[in-house]
Tab-separated table of C-alpha atoms in Angstrom:
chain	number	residue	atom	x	y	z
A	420	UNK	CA	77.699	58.407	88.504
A	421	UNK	CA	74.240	59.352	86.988
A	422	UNK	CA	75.593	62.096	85.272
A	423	UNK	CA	79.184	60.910	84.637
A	424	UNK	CA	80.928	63.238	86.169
A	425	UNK	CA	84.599	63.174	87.079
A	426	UNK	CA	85.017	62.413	90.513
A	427	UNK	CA	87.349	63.013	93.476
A	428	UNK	CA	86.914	61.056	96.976
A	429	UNK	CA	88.007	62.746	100.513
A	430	UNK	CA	88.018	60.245	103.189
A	431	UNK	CA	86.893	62.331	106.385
A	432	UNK	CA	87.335	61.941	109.709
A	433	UNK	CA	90.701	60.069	109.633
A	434	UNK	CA	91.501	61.305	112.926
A	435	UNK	CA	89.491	59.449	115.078
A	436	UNK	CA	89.977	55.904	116.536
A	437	UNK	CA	89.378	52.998	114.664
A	438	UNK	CA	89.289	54.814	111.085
A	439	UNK	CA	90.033	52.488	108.318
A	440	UNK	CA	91.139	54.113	105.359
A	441	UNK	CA	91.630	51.213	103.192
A	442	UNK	CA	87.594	49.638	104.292
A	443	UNK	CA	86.826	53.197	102.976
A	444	UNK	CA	88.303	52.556	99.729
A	445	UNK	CA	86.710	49.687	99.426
A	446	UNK	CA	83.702	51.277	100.168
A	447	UNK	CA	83.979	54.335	97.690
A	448	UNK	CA	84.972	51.327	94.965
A	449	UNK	CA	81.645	49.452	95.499
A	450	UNK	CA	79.487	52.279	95.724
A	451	UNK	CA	81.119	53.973	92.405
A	452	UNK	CA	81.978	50.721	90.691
A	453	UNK	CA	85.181	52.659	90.257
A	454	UNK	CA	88.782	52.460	89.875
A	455	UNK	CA	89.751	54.286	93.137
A	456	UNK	CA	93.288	55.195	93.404
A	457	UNK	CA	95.193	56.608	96.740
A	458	UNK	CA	97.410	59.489	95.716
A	459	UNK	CA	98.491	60.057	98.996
A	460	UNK	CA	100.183	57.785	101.666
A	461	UNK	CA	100.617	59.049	105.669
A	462	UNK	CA	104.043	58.062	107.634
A	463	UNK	CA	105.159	59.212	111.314
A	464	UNK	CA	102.456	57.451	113.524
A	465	UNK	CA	99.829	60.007	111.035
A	466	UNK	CA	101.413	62.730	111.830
A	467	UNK	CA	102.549	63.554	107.802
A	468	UNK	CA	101.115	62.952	104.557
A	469	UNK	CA	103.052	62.342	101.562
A	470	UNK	CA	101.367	63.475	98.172
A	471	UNK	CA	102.722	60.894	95.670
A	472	UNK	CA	101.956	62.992	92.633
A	473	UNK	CA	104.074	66.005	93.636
A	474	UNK	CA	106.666	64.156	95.894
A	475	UNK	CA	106.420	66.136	98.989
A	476	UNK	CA	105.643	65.703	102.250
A	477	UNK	CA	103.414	67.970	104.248
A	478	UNK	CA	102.221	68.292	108.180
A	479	UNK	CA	98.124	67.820	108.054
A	480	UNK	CA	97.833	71.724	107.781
A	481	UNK	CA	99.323	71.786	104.509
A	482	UNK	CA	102.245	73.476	105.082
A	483	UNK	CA	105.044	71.460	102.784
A	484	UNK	CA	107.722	69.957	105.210
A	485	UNK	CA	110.571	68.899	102.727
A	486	UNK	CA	110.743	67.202	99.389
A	487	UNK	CA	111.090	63.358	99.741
A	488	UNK	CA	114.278	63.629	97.756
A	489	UNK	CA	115.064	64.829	101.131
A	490	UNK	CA	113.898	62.777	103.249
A	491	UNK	CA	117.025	62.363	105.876
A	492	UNK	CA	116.964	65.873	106.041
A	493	UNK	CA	113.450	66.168	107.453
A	494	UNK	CA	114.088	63.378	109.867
A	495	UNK	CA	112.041	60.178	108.153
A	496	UNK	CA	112.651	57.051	109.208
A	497	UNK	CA	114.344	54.292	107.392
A	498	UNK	CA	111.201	52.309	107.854
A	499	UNK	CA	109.068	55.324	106.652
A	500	UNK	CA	111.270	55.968	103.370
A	501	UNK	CA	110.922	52.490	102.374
A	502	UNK	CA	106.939	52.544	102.775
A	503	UNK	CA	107.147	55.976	100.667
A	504	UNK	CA	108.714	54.334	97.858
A	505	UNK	CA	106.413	51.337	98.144
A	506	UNK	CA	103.666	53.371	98.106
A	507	UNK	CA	105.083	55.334	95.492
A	508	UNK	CA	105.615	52.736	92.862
A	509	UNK	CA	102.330	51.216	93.156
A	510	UNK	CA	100.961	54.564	92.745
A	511	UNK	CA	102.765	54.996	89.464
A	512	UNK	CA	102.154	51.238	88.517
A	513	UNK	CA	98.597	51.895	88.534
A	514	UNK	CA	98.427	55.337	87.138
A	515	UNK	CA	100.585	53.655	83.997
A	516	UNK	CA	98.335	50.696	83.405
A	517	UNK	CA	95.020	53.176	82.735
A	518	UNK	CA	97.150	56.166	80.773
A	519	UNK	CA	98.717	55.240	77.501
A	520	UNK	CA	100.715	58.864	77.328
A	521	UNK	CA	102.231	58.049	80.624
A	522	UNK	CA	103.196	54.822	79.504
A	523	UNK	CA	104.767	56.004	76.489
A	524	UNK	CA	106.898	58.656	78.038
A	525	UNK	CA	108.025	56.327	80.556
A	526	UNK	CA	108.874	53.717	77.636
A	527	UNK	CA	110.793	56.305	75.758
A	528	UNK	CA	112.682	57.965	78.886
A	529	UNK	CA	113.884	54.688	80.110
A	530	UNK	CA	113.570	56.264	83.464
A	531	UNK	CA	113.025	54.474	86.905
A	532	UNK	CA	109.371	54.980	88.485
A	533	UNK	CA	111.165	57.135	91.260
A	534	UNK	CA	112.312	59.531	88.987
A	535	UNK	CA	109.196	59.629	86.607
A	536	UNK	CA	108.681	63.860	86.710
A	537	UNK	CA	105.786	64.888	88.945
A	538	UNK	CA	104.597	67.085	85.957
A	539	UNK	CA	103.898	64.180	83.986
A	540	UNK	CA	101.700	62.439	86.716
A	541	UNK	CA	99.964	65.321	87.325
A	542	UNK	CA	98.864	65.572	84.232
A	543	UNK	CA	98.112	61.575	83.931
A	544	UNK	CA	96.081	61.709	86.845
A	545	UNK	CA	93.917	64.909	85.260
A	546	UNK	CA	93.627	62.793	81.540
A	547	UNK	CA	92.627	59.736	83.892
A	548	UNK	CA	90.232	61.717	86.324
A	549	UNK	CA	88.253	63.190	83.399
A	550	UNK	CA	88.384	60.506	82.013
A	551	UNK	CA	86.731	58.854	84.364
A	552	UNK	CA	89.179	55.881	84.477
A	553	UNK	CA	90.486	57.146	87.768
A	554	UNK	CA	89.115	58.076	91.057
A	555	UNK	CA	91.819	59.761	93.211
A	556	UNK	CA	91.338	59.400	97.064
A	557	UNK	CA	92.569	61.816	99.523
A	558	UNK	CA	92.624	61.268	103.509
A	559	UNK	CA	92.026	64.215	106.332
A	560	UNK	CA	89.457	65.538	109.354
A	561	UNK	CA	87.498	68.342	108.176
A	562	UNK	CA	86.595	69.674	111.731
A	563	UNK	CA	90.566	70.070	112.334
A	564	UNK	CA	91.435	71.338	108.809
A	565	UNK	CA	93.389	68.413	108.327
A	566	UNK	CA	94.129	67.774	104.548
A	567	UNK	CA	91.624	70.101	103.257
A	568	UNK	CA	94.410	72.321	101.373
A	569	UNK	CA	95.042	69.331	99.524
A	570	UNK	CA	92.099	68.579	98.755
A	571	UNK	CA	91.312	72.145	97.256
A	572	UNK	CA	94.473	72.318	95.450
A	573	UNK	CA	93.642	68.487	93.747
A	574	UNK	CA	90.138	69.803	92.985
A	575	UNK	CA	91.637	72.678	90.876
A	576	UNK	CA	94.556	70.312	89.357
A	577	UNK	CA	92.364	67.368	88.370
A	578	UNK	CA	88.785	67.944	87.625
A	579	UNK	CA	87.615	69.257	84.498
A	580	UNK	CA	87.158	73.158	83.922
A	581	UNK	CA	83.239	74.409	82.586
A	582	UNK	CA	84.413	74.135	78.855
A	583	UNK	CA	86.149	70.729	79.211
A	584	UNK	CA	83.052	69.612	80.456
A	585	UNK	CA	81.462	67.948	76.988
A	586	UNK	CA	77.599	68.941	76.266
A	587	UNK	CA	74.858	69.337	78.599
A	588	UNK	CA	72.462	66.876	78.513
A	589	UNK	CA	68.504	66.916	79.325
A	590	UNK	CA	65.660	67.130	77.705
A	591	UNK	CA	63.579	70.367	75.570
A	592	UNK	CA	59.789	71.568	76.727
A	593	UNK	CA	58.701	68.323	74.711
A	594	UNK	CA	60.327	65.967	77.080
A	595	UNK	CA	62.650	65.105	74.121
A	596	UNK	CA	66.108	64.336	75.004
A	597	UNK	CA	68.790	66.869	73.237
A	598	UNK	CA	72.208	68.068	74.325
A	599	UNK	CA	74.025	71.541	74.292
A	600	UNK	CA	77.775	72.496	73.694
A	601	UNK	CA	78.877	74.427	77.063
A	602	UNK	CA	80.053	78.068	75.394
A	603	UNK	CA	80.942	81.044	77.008
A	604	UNK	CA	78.875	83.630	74.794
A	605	UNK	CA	76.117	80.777	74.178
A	606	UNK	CA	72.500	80.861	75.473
A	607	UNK	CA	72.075	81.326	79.522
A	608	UNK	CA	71.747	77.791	81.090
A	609	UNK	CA	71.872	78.101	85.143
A	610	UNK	CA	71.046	75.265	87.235
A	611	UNK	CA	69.127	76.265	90.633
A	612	UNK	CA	71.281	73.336	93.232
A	613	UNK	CA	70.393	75.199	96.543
A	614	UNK	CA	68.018	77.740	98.676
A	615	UNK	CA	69.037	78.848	102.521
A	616	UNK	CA	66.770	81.807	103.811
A	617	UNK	CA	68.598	84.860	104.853
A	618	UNK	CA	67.114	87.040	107.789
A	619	UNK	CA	67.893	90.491	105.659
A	620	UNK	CA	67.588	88.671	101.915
A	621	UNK	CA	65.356	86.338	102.047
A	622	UNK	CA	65.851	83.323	99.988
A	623	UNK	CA	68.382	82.978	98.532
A	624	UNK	CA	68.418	80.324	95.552
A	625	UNK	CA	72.267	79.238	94.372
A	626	UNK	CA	73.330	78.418	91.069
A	627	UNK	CA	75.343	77.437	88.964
A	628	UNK	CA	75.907	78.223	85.697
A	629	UNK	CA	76.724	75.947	82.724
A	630	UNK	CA	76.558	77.943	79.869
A	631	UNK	CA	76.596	81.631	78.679
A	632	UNK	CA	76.932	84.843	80.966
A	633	UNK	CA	74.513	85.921	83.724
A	634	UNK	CA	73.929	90.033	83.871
A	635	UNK	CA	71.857	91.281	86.426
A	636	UNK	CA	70.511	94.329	84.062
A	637	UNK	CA	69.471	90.827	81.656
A	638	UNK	CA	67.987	88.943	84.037
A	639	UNK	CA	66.187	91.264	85.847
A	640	UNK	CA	62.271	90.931	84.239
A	641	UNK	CA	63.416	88.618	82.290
A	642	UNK	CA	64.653	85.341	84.222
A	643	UNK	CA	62.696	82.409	82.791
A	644	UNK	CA	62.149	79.347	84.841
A	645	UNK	CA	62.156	76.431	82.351
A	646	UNK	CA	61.755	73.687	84.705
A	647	UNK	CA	58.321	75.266	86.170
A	648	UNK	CA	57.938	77.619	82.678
A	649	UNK	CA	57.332	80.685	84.659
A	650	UNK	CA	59.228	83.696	84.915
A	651	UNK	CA	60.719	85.027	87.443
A	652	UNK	CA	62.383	88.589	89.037
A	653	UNK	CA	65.482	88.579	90.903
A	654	UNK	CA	66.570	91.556	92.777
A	655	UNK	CA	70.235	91.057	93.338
A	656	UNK	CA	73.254	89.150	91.834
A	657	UNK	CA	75.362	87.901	94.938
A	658	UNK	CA	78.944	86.145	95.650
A	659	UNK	CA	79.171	84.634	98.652
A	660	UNK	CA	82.498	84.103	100.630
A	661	UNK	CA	81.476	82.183	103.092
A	662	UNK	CA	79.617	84.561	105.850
A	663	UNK	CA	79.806	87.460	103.385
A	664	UNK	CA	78.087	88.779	100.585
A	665	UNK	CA	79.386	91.267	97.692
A	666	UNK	CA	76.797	92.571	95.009
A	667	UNK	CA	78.026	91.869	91.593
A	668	UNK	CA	76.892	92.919	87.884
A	669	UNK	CA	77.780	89.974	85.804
A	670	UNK	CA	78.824	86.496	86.365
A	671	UNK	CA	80.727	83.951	83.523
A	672	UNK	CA	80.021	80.488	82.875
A	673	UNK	CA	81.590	78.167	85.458
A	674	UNK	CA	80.491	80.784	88.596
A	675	UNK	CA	78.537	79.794	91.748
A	676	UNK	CA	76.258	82.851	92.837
A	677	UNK	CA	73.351	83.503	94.841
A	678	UNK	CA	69.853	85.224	93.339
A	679	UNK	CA	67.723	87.235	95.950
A	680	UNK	CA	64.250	87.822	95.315
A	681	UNK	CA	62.916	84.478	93.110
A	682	UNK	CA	59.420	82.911	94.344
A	683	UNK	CA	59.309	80.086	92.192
A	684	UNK	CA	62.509	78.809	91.867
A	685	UNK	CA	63.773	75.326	93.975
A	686	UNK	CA	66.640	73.457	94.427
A	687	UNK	CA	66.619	71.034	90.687
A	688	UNK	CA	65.376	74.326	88.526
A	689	UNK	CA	66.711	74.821	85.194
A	690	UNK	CA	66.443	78.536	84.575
A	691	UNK	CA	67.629	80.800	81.650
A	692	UNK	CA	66.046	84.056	80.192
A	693	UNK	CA	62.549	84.540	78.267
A	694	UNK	CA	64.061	85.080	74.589
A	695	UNK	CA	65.816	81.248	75.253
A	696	UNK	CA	62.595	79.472	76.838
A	697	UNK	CA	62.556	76.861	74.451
A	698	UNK	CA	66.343	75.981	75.916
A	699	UNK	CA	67.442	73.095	77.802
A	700	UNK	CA	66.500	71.553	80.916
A	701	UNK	CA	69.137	70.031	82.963
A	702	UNK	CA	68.472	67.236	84.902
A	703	UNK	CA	67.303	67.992	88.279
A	704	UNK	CA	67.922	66.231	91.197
A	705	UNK	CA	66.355	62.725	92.354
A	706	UNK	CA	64.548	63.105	96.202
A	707	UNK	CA	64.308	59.580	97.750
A	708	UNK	CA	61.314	58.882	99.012
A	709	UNK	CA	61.059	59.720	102.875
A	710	UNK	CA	61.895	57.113	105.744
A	711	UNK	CA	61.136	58.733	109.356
A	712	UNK	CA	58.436	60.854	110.246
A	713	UNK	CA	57.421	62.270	113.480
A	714	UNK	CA	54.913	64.788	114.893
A	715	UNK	CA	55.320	68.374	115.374
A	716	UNK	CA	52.936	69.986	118.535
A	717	UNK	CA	53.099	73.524	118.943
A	718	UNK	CA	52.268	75.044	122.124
A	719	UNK	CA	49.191	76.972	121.345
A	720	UNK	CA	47.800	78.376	118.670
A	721	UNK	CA	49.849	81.389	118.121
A	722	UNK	CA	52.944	79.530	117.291
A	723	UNK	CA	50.810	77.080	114.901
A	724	UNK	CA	49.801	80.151	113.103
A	725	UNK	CA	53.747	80.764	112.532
A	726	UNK	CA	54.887	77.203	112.021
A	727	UNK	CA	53.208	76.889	109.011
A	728	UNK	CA	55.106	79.334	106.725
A	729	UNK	CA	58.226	78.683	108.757
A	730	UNK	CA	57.702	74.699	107.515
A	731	UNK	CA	57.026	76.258	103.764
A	732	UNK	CA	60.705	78.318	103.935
A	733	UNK	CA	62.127	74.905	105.324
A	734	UNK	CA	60.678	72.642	102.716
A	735	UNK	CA	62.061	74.944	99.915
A	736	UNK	CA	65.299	75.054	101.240
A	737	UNK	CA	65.041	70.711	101.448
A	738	UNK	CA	62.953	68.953	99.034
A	739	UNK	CA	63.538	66.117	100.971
A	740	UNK	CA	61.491	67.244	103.756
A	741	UNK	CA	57.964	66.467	103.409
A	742	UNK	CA	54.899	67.964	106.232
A	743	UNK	CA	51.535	66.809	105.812
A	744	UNK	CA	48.443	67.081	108.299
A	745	UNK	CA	46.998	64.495	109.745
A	746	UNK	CA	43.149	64.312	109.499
A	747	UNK	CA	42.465	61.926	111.959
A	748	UNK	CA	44.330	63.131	114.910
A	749	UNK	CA	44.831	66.725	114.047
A	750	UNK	CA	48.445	66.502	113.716
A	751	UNK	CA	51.545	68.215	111.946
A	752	UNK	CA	53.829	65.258	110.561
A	753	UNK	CA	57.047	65.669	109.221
A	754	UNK	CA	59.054	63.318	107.307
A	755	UNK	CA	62.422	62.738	105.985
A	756	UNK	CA	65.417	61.483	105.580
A	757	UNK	CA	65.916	59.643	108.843
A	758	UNK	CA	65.874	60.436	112.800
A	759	UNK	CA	68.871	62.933	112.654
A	760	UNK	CA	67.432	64.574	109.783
A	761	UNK	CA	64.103	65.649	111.538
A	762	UNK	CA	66.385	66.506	114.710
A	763	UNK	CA	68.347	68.632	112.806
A	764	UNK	CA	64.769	70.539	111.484
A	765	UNK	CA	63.417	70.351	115.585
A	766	UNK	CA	66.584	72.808	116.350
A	767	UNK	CA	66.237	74.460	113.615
A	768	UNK	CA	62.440	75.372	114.394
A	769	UNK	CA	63.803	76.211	118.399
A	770	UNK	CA	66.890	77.776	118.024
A	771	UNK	CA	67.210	79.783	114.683
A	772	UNK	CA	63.437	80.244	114.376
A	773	UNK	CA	62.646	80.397	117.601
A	774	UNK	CA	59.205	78.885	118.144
A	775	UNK	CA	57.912	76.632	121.234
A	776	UNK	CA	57.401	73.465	119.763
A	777	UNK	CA	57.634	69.651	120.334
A	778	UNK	CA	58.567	66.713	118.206
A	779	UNK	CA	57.529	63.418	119.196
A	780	UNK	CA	56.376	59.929	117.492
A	781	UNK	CA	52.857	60.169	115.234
A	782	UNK	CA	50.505	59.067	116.737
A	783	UNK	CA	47.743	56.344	115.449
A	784	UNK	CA	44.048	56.534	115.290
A	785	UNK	CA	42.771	53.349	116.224
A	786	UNK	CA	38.993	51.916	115.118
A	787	UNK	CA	37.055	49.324	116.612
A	788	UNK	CA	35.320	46.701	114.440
A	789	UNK	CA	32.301	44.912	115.752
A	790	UNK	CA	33.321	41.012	115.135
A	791	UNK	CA	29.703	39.761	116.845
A	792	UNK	CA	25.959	41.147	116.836
């Protein structure tokens, strides 16, 4: 919402006992202060999904089961097919009250909402969902793959590509705000949104870029960091699919890549190259302030010599994780996010880093006053 951005909302975890989907709604439109819109309905006990924009209905791995034109055919219910056209309606009720075009064709066709084309509500819901008058709301269980095919496929139908985006926003070396039409042969803009550490690579810092192409045979010696106003040398140009990396040459605007090799670069860096330093810099992104902390103890001092830089790589890849030492009782004290957020740094430290340490609670240093003499 900060940036006002187009947005799409996946409700996960649907599968398991006692999920709500409507409460999540609900949820999504108080958090958002948005107009959140089901585009998708689920009939056989959960077992199908219907997509209301496209009129089909598909099993949870999205493999398309029949259109609901067809409905007997696939063996729904009488009960089912009138919740589908329920749901249906209302869909297209709402979707007409926010688009005017959709309106308008429907006026001039005369047509019932059941036989509205699904062309034309695709389209409504992309005018609406970049418009941001609309926030569609899709159901599934990531962990068993469950509606994430249409989630992926609504992703690429309704949300804005880079050039429909309008003009970057942020603010020149000054601190002055100004704003910058997204081109394809413009000025490099690149926004840093990510570091992992890779046991062969390094870090690796992932961008994205808004504006302009990204050479390697540019950018090499001549990376510019505008956020920190340093420059920078990467060594390689990387897509990732997930697990796997392939070397590239050039990437357009729009691409996700990885950069190998940057020292100064963090996750909310603005970067471009050294003839464009006086360019743009995005707005970065806003770390809450930490709410747990706890105590890290190595076990001697051999693995406190290599916790330190191991804490360094971890605090790079999340800003959000802060360490400080404790004066007073000699301590290593980490703080974040919460309790599961500091667990999930504790295994990290054991199993991928493999050092022998312990997290517990900080402990206090107590004084003593004297009250009487």
């Amino acid at each position: 919402a900060r940036h006002l951005l187009p947005v799409i909302s996946f409700v996960n975890k649907m599968d398991r006992e006692g999920a709500d989907f409507l409460k999540s709604m609900n949820s999504v439109r108080s958090a958002l202060n948005a107009n959140v819109i089901a585009i998708q309905c689920v009939i056989g006990n959960g077992t199908k999904v219907v997509d209301l924009v496209e009129n089909q209905v598909f099993d949870w791995s999205g493999n398309v089961i029949g259109n609901v034109s067809d409905l007997e055919k696939i063996g729904i219910t009488q009960s089912d097919q009138e919740s589908i056209r329920n749901a249906r309606d209302s869909f297209i009720e709402k979707l007409i009250d926010i688009d005017d075009t959709l309106m308008n064709e429907w006026i001039e066709s005369g047509l019932e909402f059941g036989s509205i084309p699904s062309c034309q509500l695709k389209d409504a819901v992309r005018r609406a969902t970049i418009g941001r008058k609309m926030v569609p709301v899709l159901r599934g269980s990531a962990l068993k793959d469950h509606g994430v095919i249409s989630l992926m496929n609504a992703m690429i139908d309704y949300l804005p590509n880079p050039l429909e985006r309008g003009n970057l926003s942020g603010t020149n070396r000054n601190g002055d705000l100004i704003s910058l039409p997204i081109q394809l042969n413009g000025p490099l803009i690149a926004f840093a949104f990510k570091v992992t550490h890779d046991p062969f690579l390094g870090a690796l810092v992932f961008v994205r870029i808004f504006s302009g192409c990204m050479h390697l045979d540019s950018i090499k010696g001549s990376l510019y960091n505008l956020s920190k106003q340093v420059k920078d040398r990467p060594q390689k140009l990387l897509k990732i699919y997930a697990d796997e990396q392939q070397e590239i040459n050039i990437a357009q605007v729009g691409s996700v890549v990885a950069l190998s090799g940057l020292k100064e670069t963090m996750t909310g860096d603005s970067l471009t190259l050294v003839k464009d330093r006086d360019g743009i810099v995005l707005q970065g992104v806003e770390i809450p302030e930490a709410v747990f902390s706890a105590s890290i103890e190595p076990e001697n001092r051999k693995v406190g010599l290599e916790l330190e830089p191991i804490l360094k790589i971890l605090q790079r890849e999340d800003p959000s994780l802060r360490v400080s030492n404790d004066l007073e009782t000699g301590e290593i004290v980490i703080s974040g996010m919460g309790e599961l957020h500091l667990e999930i740094i504790y295994n990290r430290l054991i199993n991928e880093f493999r050092l022998d340490v312990q997290m517990n609670k900080p402990r206090v240093a107590f004084r003593e006053t004297v009250t009487e003499c």
